[in-house]
Coordinates of N, CA, C and O in Angstrom, one line a residue:
M1 N 19.2 -1.0 1.2 CA 18.0 -0.6 0.5 C 17.0 0.4 0.5 O 16.5 0.5 1.8
P2 N 16.7 1.4 -0.3 CA 15.4 2.5 0.1 C 14.3 1.8 0.5 O 14.3 0.9 0.2
K3 N 14.0 2.7 0.9 CA 12.4 2.3 2.0 C 11.4 2.2 0.6 O 11.6 2.8 -0.5
G4 N 10.7 0.9 0.5 CA 9.7 0.9 -0.5 C 10.6 0.0 -1.7 O 9.8 -0.7 -2.4
D5 N 11.9 -0.4 -1.6 CA 12.3 -1.1 -2.8 C 11.4 -2.4 -2.4 O 11.6 -3.1 -3.7
K6 N 11.7 -3.0 -1.4 CA 10.9 -4.4 -1.2 C 9.6 -4.7 -2.2 O 9.4 -5.8 -2.1
Y7 N 8.7 -3.5 -1.9 CA 7.7 -3.9 -2.6 C 7.9 -3.0 -3.6 O 6.6 -2.5 -4.1
A8 N 8.5 -3.3 -4.6 CA 8.6 -2.2 -5.5 C 7.7 -3.0 -6.6 O 7.3 -2.5 -7.4
S9 N 7.6 -4.1 -6.7 CA 6.8 -5.1 -7.6 C 5.3 -4.6 -7.2 O 4.4 -4.5 -8.3
L10 N 4.6 -4.6 -6.3 CA 3.5 -3.8 -5.9 C 3.2 -2.5 -6.2 O 2.4 -2.1 -6.9
T11 N 4.5 -1.5 -6.5 CA 4.5 -0.2 -6.9 C 4.1 -0.1 -8.5 O 3.3 0.3 -8.9
E12 N 5.1 -1.0 -9.2 CA 4.9 -1.1 -10.3 C 3.7 -1.8 -11.1 O 2.8 -1.2 -12.2
F13 N 3.2 -2.9 -10.1 CA 1.5 -3.4 -10.5 C 0.5 -1.9 -10.6 O -0.1 -1.9 -11.8
L14 N 0.6 -1.3 -9.6 CA -0.4 -0.4 -9.1 C -0.5 0.6 -10.1 O -1.2 1.4 -10.8
F15 N 0.7 1.0 -10.4 CA 1.5 2.1 -11.4 C 0.7 1.8 -12.6 O 0.4 2.8 -13.5
H16 N 1.2 0.7 -13.6 CA 0.5 0.2 -14.7 C -0.9 -0.2 -14.9 O -1.0 -0.7 -15.6
C17 N -1.4 -0.6 -13.9 CA -2.8 -1.3 -13.7 C -4.1 0.0 -14.8 O -4.7 -0.6 -14.8
G18 N -3.8 1.0 -14.5 CA -4.8 2.0 -15.0 C -6.0 2.2 -14.8 O -6.9 2.6 -15.4
Q19 N -6.2 1.8 -13.5 CA -7.6 1.7 -12.4 C -7.3 3.1 -11.5 O -6.4 3.1 -10.3
K20 N -8.5 3.6 -11.3 CA -8.7 4.4 -10.2 C -8.8 3.7 -9.2 O -8.1 4.1 -8.0
T21 N -9.7 2.8 -8.7 CA -9.6 2.0 -7.6 C -9.1 0.4 -7.7 O -9.4 -0.3 -8.9
V22 N -8.5 -0.1 -7.0 CA -8.2 -1.6 -7.4 C -7.9 -2.3 -5.9 O -7.9 -1.8 -4.9
R23 N -9.0 -3.0 -6.2 CA -9.5 -3.9 -4.5 C -8.2 -5.3 -5.5 O -8.6 -6.2 -6.2
M24 N -7.4 -5.9 -4.2 CA -6.3 -7.1 -4.3 C -6.9 -7.6 -2.9 O -7.4 -7.0 -1.7
T25 N -6.5 -9.1 -3.3 CA -6.4 -9.9 -1.8 C -5.4 -10.2 -1.2 O -4.2 -9.6 -1.6
F26 N -5.5 -10.4 -0.2 CA -3.7 -10.3 0.8 C -3.0 -11.5 0.3 O -1.7 -10.9 -0.1
T27 N -4.0 -12.6 -0.3 CA -3.1 -13.5 -1.0 C -2.3 -13.0 -2.2 O -1.2 -13.1 -2.9
E28 N -3.2 -12.5 -3.3 CA -2.7 -11.6 -4.5 C -1.3 -10.8 -4.5 O -0.3 -10.9 -5.0
I29 N -1.1 -9.8 -2.9 CA -0.1 -9.2 -2.6 C 0.8 -9.7 -2.6 O 1.9 -9.5 -2.6
D30 N 0.7 -10.7 -1.6 CA 1.8 -11.7 -0.8 C 2.4 -12.5 -2.3 O 3.6 -12.8 -2.3
K31 N 1.5 -13.0 -3.0 CA 2.2 -13.6 -4.1 C 2.7 -12.4 -5.0 O 4.1 -13.2 -5.7
L32 N 2.5 -11.4 -5.1 CA 3.2 -10.3 -5.8 C 4.6 -9.8 -5.3 O 5.6 -9.8 -5.7
C33 N 4.6 -9.4 -3.9 CA 5.7 -8.8 -3.1 C 6.2 -9.4 -1.7 O 7.1 -9.1 -1.2
G34 N 5.1 -10.6 -1.5 CA 5.2 -10.7 -0.1 C 4.6 -9.6 0.9 O 4.4 -8.6 0.5
L35 N 3.9 -10.4 2.1 CA 2.9 -9.4 2.8 C 3.4 -9.4 4.3 O 3.6 -10.8 4.7
P36 N 3.8 -8.2 4.9 CA 4.4 -8.4 6.2 C 3.3 -9.3 7.0 O 2.2 -8.8 6.9
Q37 N 3.5 -9.7 8.0 CA 2.9 -10.2 9.1 C 1.7 -9.5 9.9 O 0.5 -9.9 9.9
S38 N 2.1 -8.1 10.0 CA 1.3 -7.1 10.5 C -0.2 -7.0 9.8 O -0.7 -6.4 10.5
A39 N 0.4 -7.3 8.7 CA -0.7 -6.4 7.5 C -2.0 -7.7 7.4 O -3.1 -7.5 7.4
Y40 N -1.7 -9.1 8.3 CA -2.9 -9.9 8.6 C -4.0 -9.4 9.6 O -5.1 -9.7 10.2
K41 N -3.2 -8.8 10.6 CA -4.1 -8.3 11.9 C -3.9 -7.0 12.6 O -4.3 -6.7 13.5
H42 N -3.1 -6.0 12.3 CA -2.8 -4.7 12.7 C -3.2 -3.2 11.8 O -2.7 -3.5 10.7
P43 N -4.4 -3.0 12.3 CA -4.9 -2.0 11.6 C -3.3 -0.7 10.8 O -3.8 -0.1 10.0
P44 N -2.6 -0.5 11.7 CA -1.3 0.2 11.2 C -0.6 0.2 10.2 O -0.3 0.8 9.4
A45 N -0.5 -1.3 9.7 CA -0.2 -1.6 9.1 C -0.5 -1.7 7.2 O 0.2 -1.2 6.3
W46 N -1.6 -0.8 7.3 CA -2.5 -0.4 6.4 C -3.0 1.1 6.0 O -3.7 1.9 5.7
S47 N -2.2 2.0 7.1 CA -2.4 3.2 7.2 C -1.5 3.8 6.2 O -0.6 3.8 5.7
N48 N -2.0 5.1 5.4 CA -1.4 5.9 4.4 C -0.3 6.5 5.4 O 0.5 6.8 4.4
A49 N -0.5 6.7 6.5 CA 0.8 7.6 7.2 C 1.8 7.1 7.9 O 2.5 7.6 8.3
S50 N 1.9 5.6 7.5 CA 3.0 4.9 8.5 C 3.9 4.8 7.4 O 4.1 5.1 6.3
Q51 N 5.1 4.9 8.1 CA 6.4 5.0 7.6 C 6.9 3.6 7.0 O 8.2 3.8 6.9
M52 N 6.4 2.8 7.1 CA 7.1 1.1 6.4 C 7.1 1.0 5.0 O 6.3 2.1 4.2
S53 N 7.9 0.5 4.8 CA 8.6 0.4 3.7 C 7.2 -0.4 2.6 O 6.8 0.3 1.5
F54 N 6.6 -1.2 3.4 CA 5.3 -1.4 2.7 C 4.1 -0.6 2.3 O 3.8 -0.1 1.2
T55 N 4.0 0.8 3.3 CA 3.3 1.6 2.9 C 3.8 2.5 1.6 O 3.0 2.9 0.6
I56 N 5.2 2.7 1.5 CA 5.8 3.3 0.7 C 5.5 2.6 -0.6 O 5.5 3.5 -1.7
G57 N 5.4 1.7 -0.9 CA 5.2 0.6 -2.2 C 3.8 1.4 -2.8 O 4.0 1.5 -4.1
W58 N 2.8 1.6 -2.1 CA 1.8 1.9 -2.8 C 1.7 3.5 -2.8 O 1.0 3.9 -3.5
L59 N 2.3 4.3 -1.9 CA 2.1 5.8 -2.0 C 3.1 6.0 -3.2 O 2.8 6.9 -4.2
L60 N 4.2 5.4 -3.4 CA 5.0 5.7 -4.9 C 4.5 5.6 -6.0 O 4.6 6.0 -7.1
A61 N 3.4 5.0 -6.3 CA 2.7 4.7 -7.4 C 1.3 5.6 -7.3 O 0.9 5.5 -8.3
D62 N 1.2 6.5 -6.6 CA 0.1 7.4 -6.3 C -0.8 7.1 -5.7 O -2.1 7.3 -6.0
Y63 N -1.2 5.8 -5.2 CA -2.3 5.0 -4.5 C -2.4 5.7 -3.0 O -1.5 5.3 -2.7
I64 N -3.5 5.4 -2.4 CA -3.7 5.6 -1.2 C -4.7 4.1 -0.8 O -5.4 4.0 -1.4
V65 N -4.6 3.8 0.7 CA -5.5 2.8 0.9 C -6.9 3.1 1.4 O -7.0 4.3 2.4
E66 N -8.1 3.1 0.6 CA -9.2 3.5 0.8 C -10.0 2.4 1.9 O -10.8 2.9 2.6
D67 N -10.2 1.2 2.0 CA -10.4 0.4 2.9 C -9.6 -0.8 2.9 O -9.3 -1.1 2.1
Y68 N -10.1 -1.9 3.9 CA -9.5 -3.0 4.0 C -10.3 -3.8 4.7 O -11.2 -3.4 5.5
S69 N -10.0 -5.1 4.8 CA -10.9 -6.2 5.6 C -10.3 -7.1 5.9 O -9.7 -8.0 5.7
F70 N -10.1 -7.3 7.5 CA -9.1 -8.2 7.8 C -9.7 -9.5 8.1 O -9.1 -11.0 7.5
S71 N -10.7 -10.1 8.2 CA -12.1 -11.2 8.1 C -12.2 -11.4 6.6 O -11.9 -12.5 6.0
E72 N -12.3 -10.9 5.8 CA -12.4 -11.0 4.5 C -10.6 -10.8 3.7 O -10.6 -11.4 2.5
Q73 N -9.8 -10.3 4.0 CA -8.5 -10.2 3.7 C -8.4 -10.0 2.3 O -7.7 -10.2 1.3
W74 N -8.7 -8.4 2.2 CA -8.9 -7.8 1.0 C -8.6 -6.4 1.4 O -8.3 -5.6 2.3
V75 N -8.0 -5.7 0.7 CA -7.6 -3.9 0.4 C -8.0 -3.4 -0.7 O -8.1 -4.1 -1.8
A76 N -8.1 -2.1 -0.7 CA -8.8 -1.2 -2.1 C -7.9 -0.3 -1.6 O -7.7 0.6 -0.7
F77 N -7.2 -0.3 -2.8 CA -6.4 1.3 -3.2 C -7.2 1.9 -4.1 O -7.5 1.9 -4.8
R78 N -6.9 3.3 -3.8 CA -7.6 4.6 -4.9 C -6.4 5.2 -5.4 O -5.8 5.7 -4.5
H79 N -6.5 5.4 -6.5 CA -5.5 6.3 -7.5 C -5.8 8.1 -7.0 O -6.8 8.6 -7.1
D80 N -4.8 8.4 -6.1 CA -5.1 9.8 -5.3 C -3.5 10.6 -5.6 O -2.9 10.7 -4.5
P81 N -3.0 11.1 -6.7 CA -1.6 11.3 -6.4 C -1.2 12.2 -5.7 O -0.4 12.8 -5.0
S82 N -2.3 13.6 -5.0 CA -2.1 14.5 -4.7 C -1.9 13.9 -3.1 O -1.2 14.5 -2.4
R83 N -2.9 13.5 -2.6 CA -2.8 12.5 -1.2 C -1.6 11.6 -0.9 O -1.0 11.9 0.1
A84 N -1.2 10.9 -1.9 CA -0.1 10.3 -2.0 C 0.9 10.8 -1.7 O 1.8 10.6 -0.7
K85 N 1.3 12.0 -2.7 CA 2.4 12.9 -2.2 C 2.3 13.8 -1.2 O 3.4 13.9 -0.7
D86 N 1.5 13.6 -0.7 CA 1.3 14.8 0.9 C 1.7 13.8 1.8 O 2.6 14.1 2.6
Y87 N 1.3 12.4 1.8 CA 1.9 11.4 2.8 C 3.1 11.1 2.8 O 4.1 11.5 3.6
L88 N 4.0 10.9 1.5 CA 5.5 10.6 1.1 C 6.3 12.0 1.7 O 7.2 11.7 2.0
A89 N 5.6 13.1 1.5 CA 6.3 14.4 2.2 C 6.5 14.7 3.7 O 7.2 14.9 4.1
R90 N 5.6 13.7 4.0 CA 5.6 13.9 5.3 C 6.6 13.0 6.2 O 6.7 12.7 7.5
I91 N 7.2 11.9 5.5 CA 8.3 10.6 5.7 C 9.5 11.6 5.9 O 10.1 11.7 5.1
P92 N 10.1 11.1 7.1 CA 11.7 12.1 7.1 C 12.6 11.0 6.1 O 12.6 10.5 6.1
S93 N 13.0 12.2 5.8 CA 14.5 11.2 5.2 C 15.7 11.0 5.9 O 15.9 11.7 6.8
K94 N 16.1 9.8 5.4 CA 17.5 9.4 6.1 C 18.9 10.2 5.8 O 18.7 10.8 4.6
K95 N 19.3 10.7 6.8 CA 20.4 11.5 6.6 C 21.9 11.0 6.9 O 21.7 10.0 7.6

């Protein structure tokens, strides 16, 4: 399975939402596509520079994580095609 495929429903949701900024609760994301356990307590899970499939899910929709809260369990994505493509270009491809 190519990276990001597991989170294709997140990619599709963000791609079609038509909003500059999208704030979602962890519960909403979990219902949409499943949320890795690391997302509940580890800051690297929300890093735009991560190589996790989860990260690739939002980058493929041209969004980046702008902010998040572990205590309130939400994340804010911002539509930024240029930066998203830059992060994706840094991910090594499998050969």
